[in-house]
Amino acid sequence: MDTPSPKVDAMIDKYLEAPQIFKNREALNHSFVPDELPHRDKHLDRMVSILISALRGGTPSNIFLYGKTGAGKTAVARLVLRAIASKGRGTNMPLIPSYINCNQFSTNYSILRKLCKKIDIEVPFTGLPTDEVYSRFRDGLDSAEQLMIIILDEVDKLVNKSGNDVLYDLTRMKVDLERARVSLIGITNDLRFKSQIDPRVLSSLSEEELFFAPYKATELQTILEQRAKMAFHPGVYDYGVITLCAAIGAREHGDARRALHLLKVSGELAETQKLNKVTEDHVKQARNHIEQKTINTFLETLPIQSKTVLHSIYLLEVNGKKEIFSGDVYDVYSEICGIVGLDRLTLRRISDFVNELIMHGIISAQEISRGRYGRTRRMQLSIPQEQVKKVLVEEDKTGRLKQVIDFVPTLLRP
Ligand SMILES: Nc1ncnc2c1ncn2[C@@H]1O[C@H](COP(=O)(O)OP(=O)(O)O)[C@@H](O)[C@H]1O
Ligand SMILES: [Mg+2]
């Protein structure tokens, strides 16, 4: 007890001396909402000016927020609603804030069930008719003089999956209630959404409308700087790191979420490399890392038919075919289908899969005219062969494609 172990001492010192990058990693999470949102004063002010009537016994107009991802819509809506609800506490105007992400809750039933929960009405997981759940919610809410403000985030996901019904019900509820009141805040990242939704629903949902323009690089810099100060220990990053993340984020349609994620991954890379400084080089590594991950996720979720098409192009390339034409791909594809027991689709369907792969930057292609034989496409992989192989071998749960990963197509045999 008296003489400390020099060995353990050294271990402790090693840990104590290991460089610390993060002070508060959570500050870089995408769901973190800071108390201040630089460059969104106008939007905050407008939201407050609309929702203020909630504190005066009125019913705020419905608001529709739209703009591309990472423009601060969710953050602005949540921050304002949080502030209004906290001001409302202690007054005699009960205000129930409710946030629903329609990416997670995308059926009418699940949304109504979640709203019921907010006012302590239990609804079973499944089993009731949706109309019944709606009535329970409406009657429950109407049992007292109160206001519910509902944020429906990524509301396009709801409409795409389940149609306009719930939105229609909720907008209509405004007139249906006698004592209680309800206000809606709809948010979408999808700029085409307005043309897809039922015009009647749109006009009641967007009594007020707020557009969020993408951030410019200089604006992203302020945003990143604020978060970096919260997240990192002082002095562990070069300012160039902020500028570079901001520049990349600005190129990606001014997306603050991407820029923040890039900053976080850069910090994590410095941390795993046991360095005491985050550098621009880490940002570059982080970008590659993220890109690769995005591509892998996309590849993993491809249907088996599409994977088989990719597999065919891969096999042609690793076996040394110099120029790969559509016809070659279809030959190899047909051969693989025979071996692994997959239905062989038509050339036309295969062409759709090829288009999808091109669109996502997995392969590239050039149109080639063959005179009176019509046109064909010459294609090649745009990502490393190794990356394709890894996905085909490891990620395919059925293991079907794994068995033909070293297969040499007949047309390439000597
Ligand atoms: N003006 C801002 N100031 C600080 N952080 C912001 C700002 N705008 C967006 N963010 C942050 O960027 C990320 C993405 O913002 P978010 O509100 O989710 O965008 P959207 O909902 O438009 O896709 C979140 O972590 C958010 O906190
Ligand atoms: Mg959002």
Tab-separated table of C-alpha atoms and ligand atoms in Angstrom:
chain	number	residue	atom	x	y	z
A	1	MET	CA	0.000	0.000	0.000
A	2	ASP	CA	2.852	2.354	0.881
A	3	THR	CA	5.108	1.934	-2.117
A	4	PRO	CA	3.139	2.402	-5.311
A	5	SER	CA	3.933	0.029	-8.130
A	6	PRO	CA	6.188	1.782	-10.629
A	7	LYS	CA	4.722	-0.334	-13.384
A	8	VAL	CA	1.123	0.655	-12.693
A	9	ASP	CA	2.273	4.219	-12.166
A	10	ALA	CA	3.701	4.257	-15.637
A	11	MET	CA	0.451	2.896	-17.027
A	12	ILE	CA	-1.533	5.608	-15.324
A	13	ASP	CA	0.839	8.238	-16.659
A	14	LYS	CA	0.539	6.840	-20.146
A	15	TYR	CA	-3.226	7.254	-20.040
A	16	LEU	CA	-3.045	10.651	-18.427
A	17	GLU	CA	-0.633	11.866	-21.054
A	18	ALA	CA	-2.511	10.443	-24.027
A	19	PRO	CA	-3.735	13.403	-26.025
A	20	GLN	CA	-7.382	14.323	-25.538
A	21	ILE	CA	-9.248	15.600	-28.518
A	22	PHE	CA	-12.872	15.708	-27.462
A	23	LYS	CA	-14.293	17.689	-24.602
A	24	ASN	CA	-17.887	16.918	-25.532
A	25	ARG	CA	-18.317	14.642	-28.531
A	26	GLU	CA	-22.134	14.838	-28.428
A	27	ALA	CA	-21.995	18.477	-29.514
A	28	LEU	CA	-21.205	17.187	-33.002
A	29	ASN	CA	-24.109	14.751	-33.193
A	30	HIS	CA	-26.696	15.620	-35.780
A	31	SER	CA	-29.529	15.525	-33.258
A	32	PHE	CA	-27.827	18.049	-30.959
A	33	VAL	CA	-29.607	21.396	-30.956
A	34	PRO	CA	-27.417	24.268	-29.708
A	35	ASP	CA	-28.986	27.218	-27.896
A	36	GLU	CA	-27.900	29.552	-30.646
A	37	LEU	CA	-28.282	29.091	-34.355
A	38	PRO	CA	-26.094	31.563	-36.236
A	39	HIS	CA	-27.467	32.841	-39.585
A	40	ARG	CA	-31.001	31.786	-38.815
A	41	ASP	CA	-32.185	34.854	-36.899
A	42	LYS	CA	-34.780	35.705	-39.541
A	43	HIS	CA	-36.229	32.215	-39.509
A	44	LEU	CA	-36.264	32.063	-35.720
A	45	ASP	CA	-37.935	35.450	-35.541
A	46	ARG	CA	-40.579	34.517	-38.069
A	47	MET	CA	-41.348	31.262	-36.241
A	48	VAL	CA	-41.638	33.066	-32.933
A	49	SER	CA	-43.899	35.696	-34.467
A	50	ILE	CA	-46.263	32.964	-35.650
A	51	LEU	CA	-46.172	30.740	-32.577
A	52	ILE	CA	-46.434	33.627	-30.113
A	53	SER	CA	-50.209	33.530	-30.353
A	54	ALA	CA	-49.984	30.217	-28.468
A	55	LEU	CA	-49.004	32.216	-25.392
A	56	ARG	CA	-51.940	34.555	-25.856
A	57	GLY	CA	-54.627	31.928	-25.956
A	58	GLY	CA	-54.800	31.814	-29.743
A	59	THR	CA	-54.172	29.050	-32.257
A	60	PRO	CA	-51.002	29.595	-34.276
A	61	SER	CA	-51.246	29.143	-38.031
A	62	ASN	CA	-49.876	25.931	-39.460
A	63	ILE	CA	-46.363	26.361	-40.772
A	64	PHE	CA	-44.617	24.571	-43.575
A	65	LEU	CA	-40.805	24.545	-43.600
A	66	TYR	CA	-38.901	23.374	-46.628
A	67	GLY	CA	-35.368	23.343	-47.990
A	68	LYS	CA	-32.601	20.861	-48.622
A	69	THR	CA	-31.107	18.647	-45.890
A	70	GLY	CA	-28.819	20.259	-43.373
A	71	ALA	CA	-30.289	23.744	-43.781
A	72	GLY	CA	-31.320	23.966	-40.122
A	73	LYS	CA	-35.076	23.336	-40.420
A	74	THR	CA	-35.324	20.723	-37.685
A	75	ALA	CA	-33.033	22.671	-35.393
A	76	VAL	CA	-34.985	25.930	-35.826
A	77	ALA	CA	-38.369	24.262	-35.313
A	78	ARG	CA	-37.280	22.343	-32.223
A	79	LEU	CA	-35.502	25.293	-30.644
A	80	VAL	CA	-38.475	27.620	-31.039
A	81	LEU	CA	-41.035	25.080	-29.907
A	82	ARG	CA	-38.921	24.232	-26.873
A	83	ALA	CA	-38.673	27.903	-25.927
A	84	ILE	CA	-42.371	28.615	-26.453
A	85	ALA	CA	-43.357	25.547	-24.433
A	86	SER	CA	-41.113	26.541	-21.574
A	87	LYS	CA	-42.537	30.091	-21.549
A	88	GLY	CA	-45.998	28.573	-21.574
A	89	ARG	CA	-45.330	26.529	-18.473
A	90	GLY	CA	-46.784	28.151	-15.416
A	91	THR	CA	-49.336	30.096	-17.436
A	92	ASN	CA	-52.941	28.975	-17.569
A	93	MET	CA	-52.578	28.034	-21.242
A	94	PRO	CA	-51.502	24.377	-21.261
A	95	LEU	CA	-49.295	23.764	-24.266
A	96	ILE	CA	-48.244	20.305	-25.358
A	97	PRO	CA	-45.284	20.225	-27.732
A	98	SER	CA	-44.990	17.101	-29.816
A	99	TYR	CA	-42.233	16.078	-32.204
A	100	ILE	CA	-42.691	13.274	-34.684
A	101	ASN	CA	-40.095	12.166	-37.183
A	102	CYS	CA	-42.075	10.585	-40.005
A	103	ASN	CA	-39.009	8.672	-41.044
A	104	GLN	CA	-39.564	6.543	-37.948
A	105	PHE	CA	-43.322	6.862	-37.694
A	106	SER	CA	-44.705	6.677	-41.177
A	107	THR	CA	-48.084	5.004	-40.888
A	108	ASN	CA	-51.262	6.788	-39.927
A	109	TYR	CA	-51.780	4.354	-37.084
A	110	SER	CA	-48.337	4.774	-35.557
A	111	ILE	CA	-48.538	8.551	-35.693
A	112	LEU	CA	-51.978	8.726	-34.109
A	113	ARG	CA	-50.829	6.247	-31.483
A	114	LYS	CA	-47.844	8.413	-30.649
A	115	LEU	CA	-50.045	11.501	-30.371
A	116	CYS	CA	-52.394	9.597	-28.055
A	117	LYS	CA	-49.457	8.671	-25.854
A	118	LYS	CA	-48.597	12.352	-25.521
A	119	ILE	CA	-51.924	12.909	-23.796
A	120	ASP	CA	-51.731	9.682	-21.786
A	121	ILE	CA	-54.113	7.635	-23.837
A	122	GLU	CA	-52.895	4.090	-24.316
A	123	VAL	CA	-53.506	2.519	-27.700
A	124	PRO	CA	-52.443	-1.059	-28.495
A	125	PHE	CA	-49.608	-1.565	-30.964
A	126	THR	CA	-52.001	-2.790	-33.637
A	127	GLY	CA	-55.560	-3.973	-33.895
A	128	LEU	CA	-57.843	-0.957	-33.729
A	129	PRO	CA	-59.293	0.644	-36.844
A	130	THR	CA	-57.360	3.845	-37.623
A	131	ASP	CA	-60.600	5.856	-37.426
A	132	GLU	CA	-61.057	4.659	-33.871
A	133	VAL	CA	-57.553	5.800	-32.902
A	134	TYR	CA	-58.238	9.148	-34.507
A	135	SER	CA	-61.455	9.571	-32.508
A	136	ARG	CA	-59.736	8.639	-29.280
A	137	PHE	CA	-57.045	11.202	-29.938
A	138	ARG	CA	-59.487	13.944	-30.885
A	139	ASP	CA	-61.786	13.285	-27.918
A	140	GLY	CA	-58.869	12.974	-25.517
A	141	LEU	CA	-57.344	16.238	-26.657
A	142	ASP	CA	-60.709	17.969	-26.608
A	143	SER	CA	-61.340	16.950	-23.011
A	144	ALA	CA	-59.551	20.081	-21.820
A	145	GLU	CA	-58.700	23.568	-22.992
A	146	GLN	CA	-55.241	22.997	-24.303
A	147	LEU	CA	-53.085	23.495	-27.346
A	148	MET	CA	-50.996	20.850	-29.000
A	149	ILE	CA	-48.287	21.933	-31.406
A	150	ILE	CA	-47.161	19.036	-33.548
A	151	ILE	CA	-43.955	19.016	-35.538
A	152	LEU	CA	-44.209	16.531	-38.386
A	153	ASP	CA	-40.610	16.253	-39.518
A	154	GLU	CA	-39.811	14.695	-42.897
A	155	VAL	CA	-43.519	14.718	-43.573
A	156	ASP	CA	-42.884	13.658	-47.191
A	157	LYS	CA	-41.987	10.182	-45.879
A	158	LEU	CA	-45.427	9.929	-44.333
A	159	VAL	CA	-47.239	10.983	-47.485
A	160	ASN	CA	-45.133	8.731	-49.693
A	161	LYS	CA	-45.830	5.731	-47.541
A	162	SER	CA	-49.340	6.263	-46.322
A	163	GLY	CA	-50.915	8.943	-48.489
A	164	ASN	CA	-52.611	12.154	-47.403
A	165	ASP	CA	-55.087	10.733	-44.874
A	166	VAL	CA	-53.443	11.609	-41.578
A	167	LEU	CA	-52.462	15.054	-42.729
A	168	TYR	CA	-55.973	15.563	-43.958
A	169	ASP	CA	-57.387	14.452	-40.600
A	170	LEU	CA	-55.012	16.609	-38.614
A	171	THR	CA	-55.614	19.733	-40.660
A	172	ARG	CA	-59.354	19.137	-40.481
A	173	MET	CA	-59.164	18.605	-36.739
A	174	LYS	CA	-58.683	22.331	-36.286
A	175	VAL	CA	-62.375	22.843	-37.028
A	176	ASP	CA	-63.476	19.647	-35.370
A	177	LEU	CA	-62.289	20.548	-31.879
A	178	GLU	CA	-64.429	22.508	-29.462
A	179	ARG	CA	-62.230	23.217	-26.474
A	180	ALA	CA	-58.747	22.163	-27.477
A	181	ARG	CA	-56.689	23.449	-30.369
A	182	VAL	CA	-53.992	22.048	-32.563
A	183	SER	CA	-51.271	23.573	-34.726
A	184	LEU	CA	-49.041	21.820	-37.193
A	185	ILE	CA	-45.480	22.408	-38.248
A	186	GLY	CA	-44.688	20.341	-41.340
A	187	ILE	CA	-41.082	19.984	-42.461
A	188	THR	CA	-39.646	18.495	-45.628
A	189	ASN	CA	-36.230	18.171	-47.265
A	190	ASP	CA	-37.892	17.275	-50.523
A	191	LEU	CA	-38.350	20.273	-52.765
A	192	ARG	CA	-40.734	18.396	-55.065
A	193	PHE	CA	-43.055	17.528	-52.183
A	194	LYS	CA	-45.339	20.497	-52.756
A	195	SER	CA	-46.291	19.174	-56.157
A	196	GLN	CA	-46.968	15.669	-54.853
A	197	ILE	CA	-49.287	16.393	-51.960
A	198	ASP	CA	-53.042	16.900	-52.204
A	199	PRO	CA	-53.526	20.649	-52.879
A	200	ARG	CA	-56.210	20.987	-50.188
A	201	VAL	CA	-53.921	19.467	-47.587
A	202	LEU	CA	-51.045	21.627	-48.760
A	203	SER	CA	-53.040	24.810	-48.504
A	204	SER	CA	-54.030	24.153	-44.904
A	205	LEU	CA	-50.610	22.869	-43.926
A	206	SER	CA	-48.881	25.902	-45.403
A	207	GLU	CA	-50.891	28.752	-43.975
A	208	GLU	CA	-47.418	30.120	-43.370
A	209	GLU	CA	-44.415	29.032	-45.376
A	210	LEU	CA	-40.738	29.276	-44.636
A	211	PHE	CA	-37.986	28.459	-47.086
A	212	PHE	CA	-34.497	27.539	-45.863
A	213	ALA	CA	-31.772	28.366	-48.357
A	214	PRO	CA	-28.582	26.295	-48.262
A	215	TYR	CA	-25.762	27.727	-46.157
A	216	LYS	CA	-22.834	29.419	-47.859
A	217	ALA	CA	-19.288	28.320	-47.027
A	218	THR	CA	-18.705	31.350	-44.795
A	219	GLU	CA	-21.926	30.659	-42.883
A	220	LEU	CA	-20.960	27.046	-42.381
A	221	GLN	CA	-17.674	28.282	-40.955
A	222	THR	CA	-19.429	30.158	-38.143
A	223	ILE	CA	-21.647	27.165	-37.435
A	224	LEU	CA	-18.724	24.754	-37.343
A	225	GLU	CA	-16.647	27.092	-35.226
A	226	GLN	CA	-19.380	27.316	-32.606
A	227	ARG	CA	-19.689	23.530	-32.435
A	228	ALA	CA	-15.930	22.923	-32.530
A	229	LYS	CA	-15.551	25.138	-29.468
A	230	MET	CA	-18.103	23.030	-27.624
A	231	ALA	CA	-16.802	19.680	-28.837
A	232	PHE	CA	-13.011	19.946	-28.827
A	233	HIS	CA	-10.445	20.860	-26.215
A	234	PRO	CA	-8.915	24.259	-26.892
A	235	GLY	CA	-6.031	24.288	-29.333
A	236	VAL	CA	-6.458	20.782	-30.710
A	237	TYR	CA	-7.492	21.837	-34.203
A	238	ASP	CA	-6.106	24.076	-36.917
A	239	TYR	CA	-8.489	26.695	-38.238
A	240	GLY	CA	-7.864	25.188	-41.669
A	241	VAL	CA	-9.887	22.191	-40.498
A	242	ILE	CA	-12.968	24.374	-40.082
A	243	THR	CA	-12.475	26.098	-43.425
A	244	LEU	CA	-12.039	22.826	-45.250
A	245	CYS	CA	-15.100	21.160	-43.663
A	246	ALA	CA	-17.116	24.266	-44.481
A	247	ALA	CA	-15.904	24.306	-48.089
A	248	ILE	CA	-16.807	20.655	-48.563
A	249	GLY	CA	-20.195	21.133	-46.882
A	250	ALA	CA	-20.893	24.117	-49.122
A	251	ARG	CA	-20.195	22.047	-52.199
A	252	GLU	CA	-22.680	19.476	-50.925
A	253	HIS	CA	-25.596	21.912	-51.214
A	254	GLY	CA	-24.645	23.852	-48.074
A	255	ASP	CA	-25.375	20.931	-45.812
A	256	ALA	CA	-24.515	21.691	-42.165
A	257	ARG	CA	-25.172	18.104	-41.170
A	258	ARG	CA	-22.544	16.735	-43.577
A	259	ALA	CA	-20.055	19.401	-42.550
A	260	LEU	CA	-20.545	18.617	-38.850
A	261	HIS	CA	-20.265	14.899	-39.462
A	262	LEU	CA	-17.053	15.447	-41.378
A	263	LEU	CA	-15.666	17.448	-38.485
A	264	LYS	CA	-16.603	14.735	-36.038
A	265	VAL	CA	-15.048	11.912	-38.066
A	266	SER	CA	-11.893	14.029	-38.538
A	267	GLY	CA	-11.606	14.370	-34.767
A	268	GLU	CA	-12.176	10.673	-34.267
A	269	LEU	CA	-9.437	9.828	-36.760
A	270	ALA	CA	-6.971	12.069	-34.908
A	271	GLU	CA	-8.051	10.400	-31.693
A	272	THR	CA	-7.545	6.822	-32.933
A	273	GLN	CA	-4.172	7.819	-34.350
A	274	LYS	CA	-3.289	9.062	-30.844
A	275	LEU	CA	-2.403	12.514	-32.114
A	276	ASN	CA	-2.939	15.735	-30.231
A	277	LYS	CA	-4.081	17.752	-33.211
A	278	VAL	CA	-6.795	17.483	-35.846
A	279	THR	CA	-5.393	18.542	-39.203
A	280	GLU	CA	-6.648	19.171	-42.719
A	281	ASP	CA	-5.233	15.818	-43.643
A	282	HIS	CA	-7.664	14.208	-41.224
A	283	VAL	CA	-10.519	15.978	-42.991
A	284	LYS	CA	-9.405	14.498	-46.291
A	285	GLN	CA	-9.147	11.041	-44.753
A	286	ALA	CA	-12.522	11.515	-43.142
A	287	ARG	CA	-14.101	12.435	-46.432
A	288	ASN	CA	-12.797	9.279	-48.115
A	289	HIS	CA	-13.898	7.227	-45.173
A	290	ILE	CA	-17.427	8.644	-45.277
A	291	GLU	CA	-17.698	8.297	-49.040
A	292	GLN	CA	-16.657	4.680	-48.859
A	293	LYS	CA	-19.157	3.989	-46.138
A	294	THR	CA	-21.979	5.616	-48.087
A	295	ILE	CA	-21.167	3.558	-51.149
A	296	ASN	CA	-20.978	0.359	-49.127
A	297	THR	CA	-24.338	1.006	-47.522
A	298	PHE	CA	-25.839	1.601	-50.945
A	299	LEU	CA	-24.285	-1.570	-52.372
A	300	GLU	CA	-25.399	-3.695	-49.447
A	301	THR	CA	-28.999	-2.706	-49.930
A	302	LEU	CA	-29.102	-3.452	-53.656
A	303	PRO	CA	-31.466	-6.263	-54.653
A	304	ILE	CA	-29.783	-9.526	-55.584
A	305	GLN	CA	-30.481	-9.058	-59.298
A	306	SER	CA	-28.709	-5.747	-59.309
A	307	LYS	CA	-25.802	-7.178	-57.332
A	308	THR	CA	-25.525	-9.919	-59.926
A	309	VAL	CA	-25.214	-7.322	-62.674
A	310	LEU	CA	-22.461	-5.598	-60.707
A	311	HIS	CA	-20.855	-8.972	-60.105
A	312	SER	CA	-20.780	-9.599	-63.862
A	313	ILE	CA	-19.018	-6.320	-64.565
A	314	TYR	CA	-16.596	-7.063	-61.746
A	315	LEU	CA	-15.760	-10.515	-63.146
A	316	LEU	CA	-15.205	-9.132	-66.632
A	317	GLU	CA	-12.840	-6.534	-65.228
A	318	VAL	CA	-10.773	-8.741	-62.900
A	319	ASN	CA	-10.413	-11.302	-65.651
A	320	GLY	CA	-8.797	-8.720	-67.851
A	321	LYS	CA	-11.468	-7.800	-70.382
A	322	LYS	CA	-10.265	-4.501	-71.845
A	323	GLU	CA	-13.548	-3.195	-73.175
A	324	ILE	CA	-16.784	-4.253	-71.519
A	325	PHE	CA	-19.938	-3.862	-73.590
A	326	SER	CA	-23.588	-4.265	-72.568
A	327	GLY	CA	-23.769	-7.571	-74.435
A	328	ASP	CA	-20.816	-8.992	-72.492
A	329	VAL	CA	-22.410	-8.030	-69.220
A	330	TYR	CA	-25.640	-9.721	-70.198
A	331	ASP	CA	-23.817	-12.914	-71.228
A	332	VAL	CA	-21.971	-13.186	-67.936
A	333	TYR	CA	-25.068	-12.189	-65.987
A	334	SER	CA	-27.029	-15.001	-67.681
A	335	GLU	CA	-24.275	-17.468	-66.919
A	336	ILE	CA	-24.203	-16.540	-63.237
A	337	CYS	CA	-27.990	-16.736	-62.972
A	338	GLY	CA	-27.751	-20.313	-64.264
A	339	ILE	CA	-25.110	-21.280	-61.712
A	340	VAL	CA	-26.626	-19.692	-58.614
A	341	GLY	CA	-30.227	-20.456	-59.500
A	342	LEU	CA	-31.571	-16.977	-60.085
A	343	ASP	CA	-34.307	-16.016	-62.557
A	344	ARG	CA	-32.778	-14.474	-65.635
A	345	LEU	CA	-34.359	-11.103	-66.398
A	346	THR	CA	-34.574	-9.470	-69.827
A	347	LEU	CA	-31.866	-7.295	-71.291
A	348	ARG	CA	-34.132	-4.323	-70.848
A	349	ARG	CA	-34.496	-4.860	-67.089
A	350	ILE	CA	-30.758	-5.325	-66.771
A	351	SER	CA	-30.290	-2.037	-68.518
A	352	ASP	CA	-32.362	-0.373	-65.757
A	353	PHE	CA	-30.057	-1.816	-63.109
A	354	VAL	CA	-27.049	-0.586	-65.045
A	355	ASN	CA	-28.573	2.899	-65.152
A	356	GLU	CA	-29.049	2.867	-61.411
A	357	LEU	CA	-25.430	1.855	-60.843
A	358	ILE	CA	-24.309	4.662	-63.143
A	359	MET	CA	-26.504	7.182	-61.364
A	360	HIS	CA	-24.932	6.310	-58.032
A	361	GLY	CA	-21.418	6.558	-59.403
A	362	ILE	CA	-20.634	2.858	-58.985
A	363	ILE	CA	-19.884	2.395	-62.676
A	364	SER	CA	-19.450	4.747	-65.597
A	365	ALA	CA	-20.424	4.197	-69.215
A	366	GLN	CA	-20.029	5.672	-72.686
A	367	GLU	CA	-22.564	5.327	-75.483
A	368	ILE	CA	-21.002	3.799	-78.569
A	369	SER	CA	-22.576	3.764	-81.995
A	370	ARG	CA	-22.150	0.543	-83.945
A	371	GLY	CA	-23.412	1.845	-87.249
A	372	ARG	CA	-26.205	-0.333	-88.561
A	373	TYR	CA	-25.959	-2.621	-85.495
A	374	GLY	CA	-27.392	0.130	-83.339
A	375	ARG	CA	-25.871	1.426	-80.133
A	376	THR	CA	-24.192	-0.169	-77.182
A	377	ARG	CA	-22.544	0.971	-73.999
A	378	ARG	CA	-19.000	0.502	-72.902
A	379	MET	CA	-18.656	0.447	-69.127
A	380	GLN	CA	-16.181	0.227	-66.297
A	381	LEU	CA	-16.202	0.215	-62.499
A	382	SER	CA	-15.771	3.649	-60.910
A	383	ILE	CA	-14.841	2.309	-57.512
A	384	PRO	CA	-11.944	-0.021	-56.601
A	385	GLN	CA	-12.402	-3.706	-57.508
A	386	GLU	CA	-11.487	-4.650	-53.957
A	387	GLN	CA	-14.367	-2.619	-52.547
A	388	VAL	CA	-16.834	-4.329	-54.882
A	389	LYS	CA	-15.449	-7.756	-54.068
A	390	LYS	CA	-15.697	-7.148	-50.349
A	391	VAL	CA	-19.344	-6.203	-50.582
A	392	LEU	CA	-20.206	-9.125	-52.846
A	393	VAL	CA	-18.434	-11.658	-50.646
A	394	GLU	CA	-19.193	-10.398	-47.190
A	395	GLU	CA	-22.475	-8.661	-47.336
A	396	ASP	CA	-24.598	-11.033	-49.310
A	397	LYS	CA	-26.447	-12.931	-46.625
A	398	THR	CA	-27.533	-15.717	-48.937
A	399	GLY	CA	-23.909	-16.363	-49.905
A	400	ARG	CA	-25.089	-16.989	-53.436
A	401	LEU	CA	-22.664	-14.654	-55.128
A	402	LYS	CA	-19.787	-15.650	-52.896
A	403	GLN	CA	-19.602	-19.044	-54.597
A	404	VAL	CA	-18.908	-17.416	-57.952
A	405	ILE	CA	-16.516	-14.716	-56.799
A	406	ASP	CA	-13.537	-16.415	-58.516
A	407	PHE	CA	-15.557	-17.638	-61.456
A	408	VAL	CA	-14.033	-17.147	-64.911
A	409	PRO	CA	-16.794	-16.382	-67.435
A	410	THR	CA	-16.870	-18.719	-70.432
A	411	LEU	CA	-16.345	-15.896	-72.876
A	412	LEU	CA	-12.989	-15.094	-71.258
A	413	ARG	CA	-11.607	-18.609	-71.196
A	414	PRO	CA	-8.789	-19.316	-73.603
B	1	LIG	N1	-27.620	27.862	-37.949
B	1	LIG	C1	-27.140	26.792	-37.316
B	1	LIG	N2	-26.330	26.930	-36.255
B	1	LIG	C2	-25.829	25.863	-35.608
B	1	LIG	N3	-26.067	24.604	-35.960
B	1	LIG	C3	-26.863	24.395	-37.030
B	1	LIG	C4	-27.439	25.473	-37.750
B	1	LIG	N4	-28.177	24.967	-38.764
B	1	LIG	C5	-28.057	23.641	-38.671
B	1	LIG	N5	-27.279	23.295	-37.638
B	1	LIG	C6	-26.909	21.948	-37.248
B	1	LIG	O1	-26.714	21.195	-38.425
B	1	LIG	C7	-27.310	19.905	-38.326
B	1	LIG	C8	-28.364	19.739	-39.369
B	1	LIG	O2	-29.405	20.662	-39.155
B	1	LIG	P1	-30.941	20.262	-39.247
B	1	LIG	O3	-31.728	21.248	-38.520
B	1	LIG	O4	-31.083	18.832	-38.846
B	1	LIG	O5	-31.157	20.407	-40.818
B	1	LIG	P2	-32.449	20.028	-41.673
B	1	LIG	O6	-33.550	19.672	-40.727
B	1	LIG	O7	-32.709	21.229	-42.503
B	1	LIG	O8	-32.012	18.842	-42.522
B	1	LIG	C9	-27.831	19.803	-36.915
B	1	LIG	O9	-26.863	19.196	-36.099
B	1	LIG	C10	-28.023	21.257	-36.499
B	1	LIG	O10	-27.875	21.411	-35.117
B	2	MG	MG	-34.416	17.777	-40.605
